[in-house]
Amino acid sequence: RFLRCPQTGSVWLHVNSTLPCKVWVNQQESFSSAMIRHLRPAAWGTVEGGLHGEVPVVAGWNEFLFKVVAPVG
């Protein structure tokens, strides 16, 4: 996915995956978690609430890559 920004700065990103995942922004790893979580509604800002924080962006197009590990079987 891509995000176009008018200027360099940062954006708030929150990924609430129930499976292990990694997130890259502009080819730089931003978040990583090996945890398996239970699905919870509105789990904002807690340890169980997933990966969250500010990530840097540049003026113009920014690439976001999300990879999630799916269980086998």
mmCIF file of C-alpha atoms in Angstrom:
data_model
loop_
_atom_site.group_PDB
_atom_site.id
_atom_site.type_symbol
_atom_site.label_atom_id
_atom_site.label_comp_id
_atom_site.label_asym_id
_atom_site.label_seq_id
_atom_site.Cartn_x
_atom_site.Cartn_y
_atom_site.Cartn_z
ATOM 1 C CA ARG A 1 0.000 0.000 0.000
ATOM 2 C CA PHE A 2 1.056 3.561 -0.618
ATOM 3 C CA LEU A 3 0.467 6.843 1.173
ATOM 4 C CA ARG A 4 1.116 10.220 -0.409
ATOM 5 C CA CYS A 5 2.236 12.928 2.011
ATOM 6 C CA PRO A 6 2.557 16.638 1.230
ATOM 7 C CA GLN A 7 5.661 16.991 3.430
ATOM 8 C CA THR A 8 8.230 15.021 5.407
ATOM 9 C CA GLY A 9 7.120 14.161 8.942
ATOM 10 C CA SER A 10 5.546 11.247 10.771
ATOM 11 C CA VAL A 11 2.209 9.451 10.903
ATOM 12 C CA TRP A 12 0.602 7.308 13.586
ATOM 13 C CA LEU A 13 0.271 3.640 12.597
ATOM 14 C CA HIS A 14 -1.648 0.942 14.459
ATOM 15 C CA VAL A 15 -1.658 -2.689 13.310
ATOM 16 C CA ASN A 16 -3.852 -5.035 15.329
ATOM 17 C CA SER A 17 -2.874 -8.448 13.988
ATOM 18 C CA THR A 18 -3.771 -11.613 15.883
ATOM 19 C CA LEU A 19 -0.832 -13.394 14.197
ATOM 20 C CA PRO A 20 2.916 -12.702 14.110
ATOM 21 C CA CYS A 21 3.646 -9.861 11.707
ATOM 22 C CA LYS A 22 6.178 -7.311 10.493
ATOM 23 C CA VAL A 23 5.659 -3.848 9.024
ATOM 24 C CA TRP A 24 8.050 -1.931 6.785
ATOM 25 C CA VAL A 25 7.756 1.726 5.801
ATOM 26 C CA ASN A 26 9.878 2.797 2.825
ATOM 27 C CA GLN A 27 11.892 -0.444 3.050
ATOM 28 C CA GLN A 28 12.781 0.139 6.725
ATOM 29 C CA GLU A 29 11.385 -2.274 9.324
ATOM 30 C CA SER A 30 9.123 -0.277 11.639
ATOM 31 C CA PHE A 31 7.332 -2.916 13.735
ATOM 32 C CA SER A 32 7.766 -6.599 14.454
ATOM 33 C CA SER A 33 5.913 -9.025 16.700
ATOM 34 C CA ALA A 34 6.109 -12.798 17.101
ATOM 35 C CA MET A 35 3.097 -12.875 19.447
ATOM 36 C CA ILE A 36 -0.182 -14.645 18.778
ATOM 37 C CA ARG A 37 -2.995 -12.585 20.289
ATOM 38 C CA HIS A 38 -6.667 -13.209 20.887
ATOM 39 C CA LEU A 39 -8.989 -11.032 18.842
ATOM 40 C CA ARG A 40 -10.211 -8.177 21.021
ATOM 41 C CA PRO A 41 -12.392 -5.268 19.993
ATOM 42 C CA ALA A 42 -11.058 -1.757 20.653
ATOM 43 C CA ALA A 43 -7.813 -2.876 22.278
ATOM 44 C CA TRP A 44 -6.161 0.503 21.681
ATOM 45 C CA GLY A 45 -2.980 1.403 23.473
ATOM 46 C CA THR A 46 -2.510 -1.793 25.449
ATOM 47 C CA VAL A 47 0.196 -4.422 25.165
ATOM 48 C CA GLU A 48 -2.440 -6.699 23.680
ATOM 49 C CA GLY A 49 -3.535 -3.977 21.269
ATOM 50 C CA GLY A 50 -0.989 -4.734 18.602
ATOM 51 C CA LEU A 51 1.805 -2.714 17.106
ATOM 52 C CA HIS A 52 1.501 1.053 17.237
ATOM 53 C CA GLY A 53 3.542 4.225 17.135
ATOM 54 C CA GLU A 54 4.807 7.023 14.931
ATOM 55 C CA VAL A 55 6.611 6.136 11.725
ATOM 56 C CA PRO A 56 8.587 8.548 9.550
ATOM 57 C CA VAL A 57 7.317 9.488 6.108
ATOM 58 C CA VAL A 58 8.825 11.550 3.309
ATOM 59 C CA ALA A 59 7.236 14.117 1.042
ATOM 60 C CA GLY A 60 5.634 12.291 -1.879
ATOM 61 C CA TRP A 61 4.787 8.591 -2.070
ATOM 62 C CA ASN A 62 5.546 6.265 0.878
ATOM 63 C CA GLU A 63 5.405 2.480 0.650
ATOM 64 C CA PHE A 64 3.900 0.396 3.474
ATOM 65 C CA LEU A 65 4.489 -3.371 3.455
ATOM 66 C CA PHE A 66 2.674 -5.701 5.877
ATOM 67 C CA LYS A 67 3.610 -9.388 6.262
ATOM 68 C CA VAL A 68 1.602 -11.724 8.462
ATOM 69 C CA VAL A 69 2.572 -15.327 9.281
ATOM 70 C CA ALA A 70 -0.381 -17.649 8.771
ATOM 71 C CA PRO A 71 -0.454 -20.953 10.659
ATOM 72 C CA VAL A 72 0.112 -24.090 8.607
ATOM 73 C CA GLY A 73 -2.514 -26.819 8.734
#
